[in-house]
Amino acid sequence: MNDKLILVINPGSTSTKIALFNGLDLLKEVDITHQADDLAGFASNLEQLDFRFAAVEKALTEWNCQPNELKAVIGRGGPLKPLSGGVYHVGASLMQDLQSGKLVDHASILGGLIACRVAESAGIPAYIADPVSVDEFEEIARISGWPELPRISLSHSLNIKAVVAEVAAESGRKPEEMNYIVAHLGGGFSIAAHQKGRQIDVNNANDAGPFSPERCGTLPLTGLLKLACSGKYTFGELKKKLIGKGGLVAYLGTSDCREVARRIDAGDEKARLILEAMAYQIAKEIGAMATVMKGRVDAIILTGGVAHNPKVVPWIKERVEFIAPVIVKPGQNELKALAAHACRALADASIVKEY
């Protein structure tokens, strides 16, 4: 009997992932790819709200599921103000910020908006959980070296916290008892120090840290300043080169680590050098996070799509295994992580936070 139906919505830059759970049991899932031509007419992600909502309505219709059959709706959290981790009720204040147009323009802002629209029609709660703006930094971690530019916590916190909970449970412990370094390796990389249940430090995947399939990571500052002031690029053009066309794309013309591995197997030495350099930088950032926790690290967790790669993972492991055991949890299951948050919220309303 489907008595705990939860709708999960995860909007990405070019797709909307939608899933229907009964508790933690996945019943239906669809990954809707939005073609560039379909999105070209929208000036911002916020303008896509009606378009994306229609996709969710269509999925529910195809699944013969009415909104009033649901117990809750939960969406991916966007780049909101700094928040502690956990599940949040989508109320008036949160909706105001999501609709303001003042947030970083990212598709994830639509998660809460769509969830609220579905929930309102059914009279059920709407939630978001562990948004990218989760901020549990210690104050010392905010200091950058220049007062006008403090370090900001923006990361793949939903997947990071999900794998922390999973690994802790596998050892019969709670996240609050463990110290982990988590390397989320996707299109962008977040390397986090997760101490006693809190994400006390992490690189901002758009600003610093290792280069990744699509992003530049930390760059030589003087050279970047000269390039920015050269007149060669507009702000938008340079930003696109750094975030979206950087990393592997810049060096090798592809963001697909599987393709790079195939080139290496075919004898491409440049491909080998660049991919190994990426693994080198990941390992170096993991080492930095070990110092944050003064060496008291229970395990290093590698997760995200790149953690599937048979070349990158061994290259990382050989450099960091001296710090702590390395646990590989490839891929990410953000839909199930969101469903788990909704289940806990329905079971215990006291854990639900207000924005």
Coordinates of C-alpha atoms in Angstrom, one line a residue:
M1 CA 0.0 0.0 0.0
N2 CA 1.4 3.4 -1.0
D3 CA 0.6 5.3 2.1
K4 CA 3.8 7.5 2.3
L5 CA 4.0 8.9 -1.2
I6 CA 6.7 11.5 -1.6
L7 CA 7.4 13.5 -4.7
V8 CA 11.0 14.5 -5.2
I9 CA 12.1 17.2 -7.7
N10 CA 15.7 17.9 -8.7
P11 CA 16.1 20.6 -11.4
G12 CA 19.5 20.8 -13.1
S13 CA 20.9 23.2 -15.7
T14 CA 19.6 21.1 -18.6
S15 CA 17.4 18.5 -17.0
T16 CA 14.7 18.0 -14.4
K17 CA 14.8 14.8 -12.4
I18 CA 11.5 13.7 -10.9
A19 CA 10.9 10.7 -8.6
L20 CA 8.0 9.2 -6.7
F21 CA 8.8 7.3 -3.5
N22 CA 6.8 5.3 -1.1
G23 CA 8.8 6.0 2.0
L24 CA 12.4 5.1 0.8
D25 CA 11.2 2.7 -1.9
L26 CA 11.5 4.2 -5.4
L27 CA 8.3 3.7 -7.4
K28 CA 8.8 5.9 -10.5
E29 CA 11.6 8.0 -11.8
V30 CA 12.2 10.2 -14.9
D31 CA 15.1 12.3 -16.0
I32 CA 13.7 14.9 -18.5
T33 CA 16.4 16.5 -20.7
H34 CA 15.6 20.0 -21.8
Q35 CA 17.0 20.8 -25.2
A36 CA 19.0 24.0 -25.7
D37 CA 16.3 25.3 -28.1
D38 CA 13.6 24.8 -25.5
L39 CA 15.6 26.9 -22.9
A40 CA 16.9 29.5 -25.3
G41 CA 13.9 31.8 -24.9
F42 CA 14.3 32.2 -21.2
A43 CA 16.5 35.0 -19.9
S44 CA 17.0 33.3 -16.5
N45 CA 16.3 30.0 -14.7
L46 CA 13.5 31.7 -12.7
E47 CA 11.7 32.4 -15.9
Q48 CA 11.6 28.6 -16.5
L49 CA 9.3 28.0 -13.6
D50 CA 6.1 27.4 -15.6
F51 CA 7.9 25.4 -18.2
R52 CA 9.5 23.1 -15.5
F53 CA 6.3 22.8 -13.5
A54 CA 4.5 21.6 -16.6
A55 CA 7.1 18.8 -16.9
V56 CA 6.3 17.7 -13.3
E57 CA 2.6 17.8 -14.0
K58 CA 3.0 15.7 -17.1
A59 CA 5.0 13.1 -15.1
L60 CA 2.4 12.9 -12.4
T61 CA -0.3 12.4 -15.0
E62 CA 1.7 9.7 -16.8
W63 CA 2.1 8.0 -13.4
N64 CA -1.6 8.2 -12.7
C65 CA -0.7 10.1 -9.5
Q66 CA -2.8 12.9 -8.2
P67 CA -1.2 15.6 -5.9
N68 CA -3.8 14.9 -3.2
E69 CA -2.4 11.3 -3.0
L70 CA 1.0 12.6 -1.9
K71 CA 2.1 13.1 1.7
A72 CA 4.9 15.6 1.0
V73 CA 6.9 17.2 -1.8
I74 CA 10.6 18.0 -1.5
G75 CA 12.8 19.9 -4.0
R76 CA 16.5 20.5 -4.3
G77 CA 17.7 23.5 -2.4
G78 CA 19.3 26.4 -4.3
P79 CA 22.0 29.0 -3.5
L80 CA 20.2 30.7 -0.6
K81 CA 21.6 32.6 2.3
P82 CA 24.0 30.6 4.5
L83 CA 22.2 27.9 6.4
S84 CA 23.0 24.9 8.6
G85 CA 22.3 21.5 7.2
G86 CA 19.0 19.8 7.5
V87 CA 15.4 20.0 6.1
Y88 CA 13.5 23.3 5.7
H89 CA 9.9 24.1 5.3
V90 CA 9.1 26.0 2.2
G91 CA 7.3 28.9 3.8
A92 CA 6.7 32.6 3.0
S93 CA 10.3 33.8 3.7
L94 CA 11.9 31.1 1.7
M95 CA 9.5 31.6 -1.2
Q96 CA 10.2 35.4 -1.1
D97 CA 14.0 34.8 -1.5
L98 CA 13.5 32.1 -4.2
Q99 CA 11.3 34.5 -6.2
S100 CA 13.3 37.6 -5.7
G101 CA 15.6 37.2 -8.7
K102 CA 18.5 38.3 -6.4
L103 CA 20.0 34.8 -5.9
V104 CA 22.7 33.3 -8.0
D105 CA 21.0 32.2 -11.2
H106 CA 21.0 28.4 -10.9
A107 CA 18.3 25.9 -11.8
S108 CA 18.2 24.5 -8.2
I109 CA 16.2 27.6 -7.1
L110 CA 13.3 26.0 -8.9
G111 CA 13.2 23.0 -6.7
G112 CA 11.5 24.7 -3.8
L113 CA 9.3 26.8 -6.0
I114 CA 7.9 23.8 -7.9
A115 CA 7.6 21.8 -4.7
C116 CA 5.5 24.6 -3.1
R117 CA 3.2 24.9 -6.2
V118 CA 2.5 21.2 -6.1
A119 CA 2.0 21.1 -2.3
E120 CA -0.3 24.1 -2.2
S121 CA -2.8 22.4 -4.6
A122 CA -2.8 19.3 -2.4
G123 CA -2.6 20.9 1.1
I124 CA 0.6 19.0 2.0
P125 CA 4.0 20.2 3.2
A126 CA 6.8 21.3 0.9
Y127 CA 10.4 21.0 1.8
I128 CA 14.0 21.6 0.6
A129 CA 17.0 20.0 2.2
D130 CA 20.8 20.5 2.4
P131 CA 21.0 23.3 -0.2
V132 CA 24.2 24.3 -1.8
S133 CA 24.5 27.2 0.6
V134 CA 24.9 25.0 3.7
D135 CA 27.3 26.9 5.9
E136 CA 28.8 25.2 9.0
F137 CA 32.2 26.9 8.7
E138 CA 34.2 27.7 11.7
E139 CA 35.1 31.4 11.7
I140 CA 38.7 30.7 11.0
A141 CA 37.7 29.1 7.7
R142 CA 36.1 32.3 6.4
I143 CA 39.3 34.3 6.3
S144 CA 40.6 34.6 2.7
G145 CA 43.5 37.0 2.9
W146 CA 41.5 40.0 1.8
P147 CA 38.6 41.4 4.0
E148 CA 36.5 42.3 1.0
L149 CA 36.5 38.7 -0.3
P150 CA 35.7 36.3 2.6
R151 CA 35.6 32.6 1.8
I152 CA 32.0 31.5 1.1
S153 CA 30.5 28.0 1.7
L154 CA 28.9 26.8 -1.5
S155 CA 29.2 23.0 -2.2
H156 CA 27.5 19.8 -3.2
S157 CA 26.3 19.4 0.4
L158 CA 23.3 17.3 -0.3
N159 CA 25.3 14.4 -1.7
I160 CA 28.2 15.0 0.8
K161 CA 25.9 14.7 3.8
A162 CA 24.1 11.7 2.3
V163 CA 27.3 9.7 1.9
V164 CA 28.5 10.7 5.3
A165 CA 25.3 9.3 6.9
E166 CA 25.6 6.2 4.8
V167 CA 29.2 5.4 5.6
A168 CA 28.7 6.2 9.3
A169 CA 25.7 3.8 9.4
E170 CA 27.7 1.1 7.8
S171 CA 30.2 1.3 10.7
G172 CA 27.4 1.4 13.2
R173 CA 28.1 5.0 14.1
K174 CA 26.4 8.4 13.8
P175 CA 27.8 11.2 11.7
E176 CA 28.2 13.2 14.9
E177 CA 30.8 10.7 16.1
M178 CA 32.9 10.6 13.0
N179 CA 35.4 12.7 11.1
Y180 CA 35.4 12.3 7.3
I181 CA 37.0 14.0 4.3
V182 CA 34.5 13.8 1.4
A183 CA 35.5 14.4 -2.1
H184 CA 32.4 15.0 -4.3
L185 CA 33.7 14.5 -7.9
G186 CA 31.2 15.6 -10.5
G187 CA 31.2 18.3 -13.1
G188 CA 32.6 20.5 -10.3
F189 CA 34.5 19.2 -7.2
S190 CA 33.7 19.9 -3.5
I191 CA 36.3 18.6 -1.1
A192 CA 34.9 18.9 2.4
A193 CA 36.1 18.4 6.0
H194 CA 33.1 16.9 7.8
Q195 CA 33.8 16.9 11.5
K196 CA 31.4 15.5 14.1
G197 CA 28.4 16.0 11.8
R198 CA 29.3 19.5 10.5
Q199 CA 30.9 20.5 7.3
I200 CA 33.5 22.8 8.8
D201 CA 35.4 23.6 5.6
V202 CA 35.0 23.1 1.9
N203 CA 36.3 24.6 -1.3
N204 CA 33.8 26.6 -3.4
A205 CA 33.7 24.5 -6.6
N206 CA 33.3 27.7 -8.7
D207 CA 36.1 29.6 -7.2
A208 CA 38.9 27.4 -5.9
G209 CA 40.2 23.9 -5.3
P210 CA 41.1 21.3 -8.0
F211 CA 40.3 21.8 -11.6
S212 CA 37.5 19.5 -12.7
P213 CA 35.8 18.3 -15.9
E214 CA 34.3 21.7 -16.5
R215 CA 35.8 24.2 -14.1
C216 CA 39.2 25.8 -13.7
G217 CA 39.6 25.6 -9.9
T218 CA 42.4 27.7 -8.3
L219 CA 44.3 29.7 -10.9
P220 CA 47.5 31.8 -10.8
L221 CA 46.2 35.1 -9.5
T222 CA 48.4 37.6 -11.3
G223 CA 47.9 35.9 -14.6
L224 CA 44.2 35.8 -14.1
L225 CA 44.1 39.6 -13.2
K226 CA 46.1 40.4 -16.4
L227 CA 43.7 38.4 -18.5
A228 CA 40.7 40.0 -16.9
C229 CA 42.0 43.5 -17.5
S230 CA 43.3 42.8 -21.0
G231 CA 40.0 43.7 -22.7
K232 CA 40.1 40.4 -24.5
Y233 CA 37.0 39.1 -22.8
T234 CA 33.8 40.5 -21.3
F235 CA 33.0 39.5 -17.7
G236 CA 30.4 36.9 -19.0
E237 CA 32.8 35.4 -21.6
L238 CA 35.6 35.0 -19.0
K239 CA 33.2 33.5 -16.4
K240 CA 32.0 31.0 -19.0
K241 CA 35.6 30.0 -19.8
L242 CA 36.4 29.5 -16.1
I243 CA 33.2 27.8 -15.1
G244 CA 31.8 25.6 -17.9
K245 CA 34.7 25.5 -20.3
G246 CA 37.6 25.1 -18.0
G247 CA 39.3 22.1 -16.6
L248 CA 39.3 19.0 -18.9
V249 CA 37.3 20.9 -21.5
A250 CA 39.9 23.5 -21.8
Y251 CA 42.8 21.1 -22.1
L252 CA 41.2 18.2 -24.0
G253 CA 38.0 19.4 -25.5
T254 CA 35.8 17.1 -23.5
S255 CA 34.3 16.9 -20.0
D256 CA 33.8 13.1 -20.2
C257 CA 36.4 11.3 -18.0
R258 CA 35.4 8.0 -19.7
E259 CA 36.5 9.5 -23.0
V260 CA 39.7 10.7 -21.6
A261 CA 40.4 7.2 -20.1
R262 CA 39.8 5.7 -23.6
R263 CA 42.3 8.2 -25.1
I264 CA 44.9 7.2 -22.5
D265 CA 44.4 3.5 -23.3
A266 CA 45.0 4.4 -27.0
G267 CA 48.3 5.9 -26.0
D268 CA 47.5 9.6 -25.7
E269 CA 50.2 10.9 -23.3
K270 CA 48.7 14.4 -23.1
A271 CA 45.4 13.0 -21.9
R272 CA 47.2 10.9 -19.3
L273 CA 49.1 14.0 -18.0
I274 CA 46.0 16.1 -17.7
L275 CA 43.8 13.5 -16.1
E276 CA 46.6 12.5 -13.6
A277 CA 47.1 16.2 -12.8
M278 CA 43.4 16.5 -11.9
A279 CA 43.8 13.5 -9.6
Y280 CA 46.9 15.1 -8.2
Q281 CA 45.1 18.3 -7.4
I282 CA 42.2 16.4 -5.8
A283 CA 44.6 14.5 -3.6
K284 CA 46.4 17.8 -2.6
E285 CA 43.0 19.3 -1.5
I286 CA 42.2 16.2 0.5
G287 CA 45.6 16.6 2.2
A288 CA 44.7 20.2 3.0
M289 CA 41.4 19.1 4.6
A290 CA 43.3 16.6 6.7
T291 CA 45.2 19.5 8.3
V292 CA 41.9 21.3 9.0
M293 CA 41.0 18.3 11.2
K294 CA 44.5 18.1 12.7
G295 CA 45.0 14.6 11.1
R296 CA 42.1 13.1 13.0
V297 CA 40.4 11.5 10.0
D298 CA 38.3 8.3 10.2
A299 CA 38.0 7.8 6.5
I300 CA 38.2 9.6 3.1
I301 CA 35.1 9.2 1.0
L302 CA 35.2 9.5 -2.8
T303 CA 31.8 10.1 -4.4
G304 CA 30.2 11.5 -7.5
G305 CA 30.4 10.4 -11.1
V306 CA 34.2 10.7 -11.5
A307 CA 34.5 8.2 -8.6
H308 CA 33.6 5.6 -11.2
N309 CA 36.7 6.3 -13.2
P310 CA 39.2 3.4 -13.0
K311 CA 42.2 5.7 -13.5
V312 CA 41.4 8.7 -11.4
V313 CA 40.5 6.7 -8.3
P314 CA 43.7 4.7 -8.0
W315 CA 45.8 7.9 -8.7
I316 CA 44.0 9.6 -5.8
K317 CA 44.3 6.6 -3.4
E318 CA 48.0 6.2 -3.8
R319 CA 48.6 9.7 -2.6
V320 CA 46.1 9.9 0.3
E321 CA 45.8 6.4 1.8
F322 CA 48.5 7.2 4.3
I323 CA 46.0 9.7 5.9
A324 CA 43.0 7.4 6.4
P325 CA 41.2 4.5 4.7
V326 CA 39.6 5.4 1.4
I327 CA 36.0 4.4 0.8
V328 CA 34.6 4.8 -2.7
K329 CA 30.9 5.5 -3.1
P330 CA 30.6 6.3 -6.8
G331 CA 27.8 8.3 -8.3
Q332 CA 25.2 10.2 -6.3
N333 CA 21.7 9.5 -5.2
E334 CA 20.3 12.9 -4.5
L335 CA 16.7 11.8 -5.2
K336 CA 16.9 9.2 -2.4
A337 CA 18.7 11.6 -0.1
L338 CA 15.9 14.1 -0.5
A339 CA 13.2 11.4 0.0
A340 CA 15.0 10.4 3.2
H341 CA 14.8 14.0 4.5
A342 CA 11.1 14.1 3.7
C343 CA 10.5 10.8 5.5
R344 CA 12.3 12.1 8.6
A345 CA 10.4 15.4 8.5
L346 CA 7.0 13.6 8.3
A347 CA 8.0 11.3 11.1
D348 CA 9.2 14.1 13.4
A349 CA 8.0 17.6 12.6
S350 CA 10.4 19.0 15.3
I351 CA 13.4 18.5 13.0
V352 CA 12.0 20.7 10.3
K353 CA 13.6 24.1 10.2
E354 CA 12.2 27.5 9.3
Y355 CA 14.1 29.7 6.9

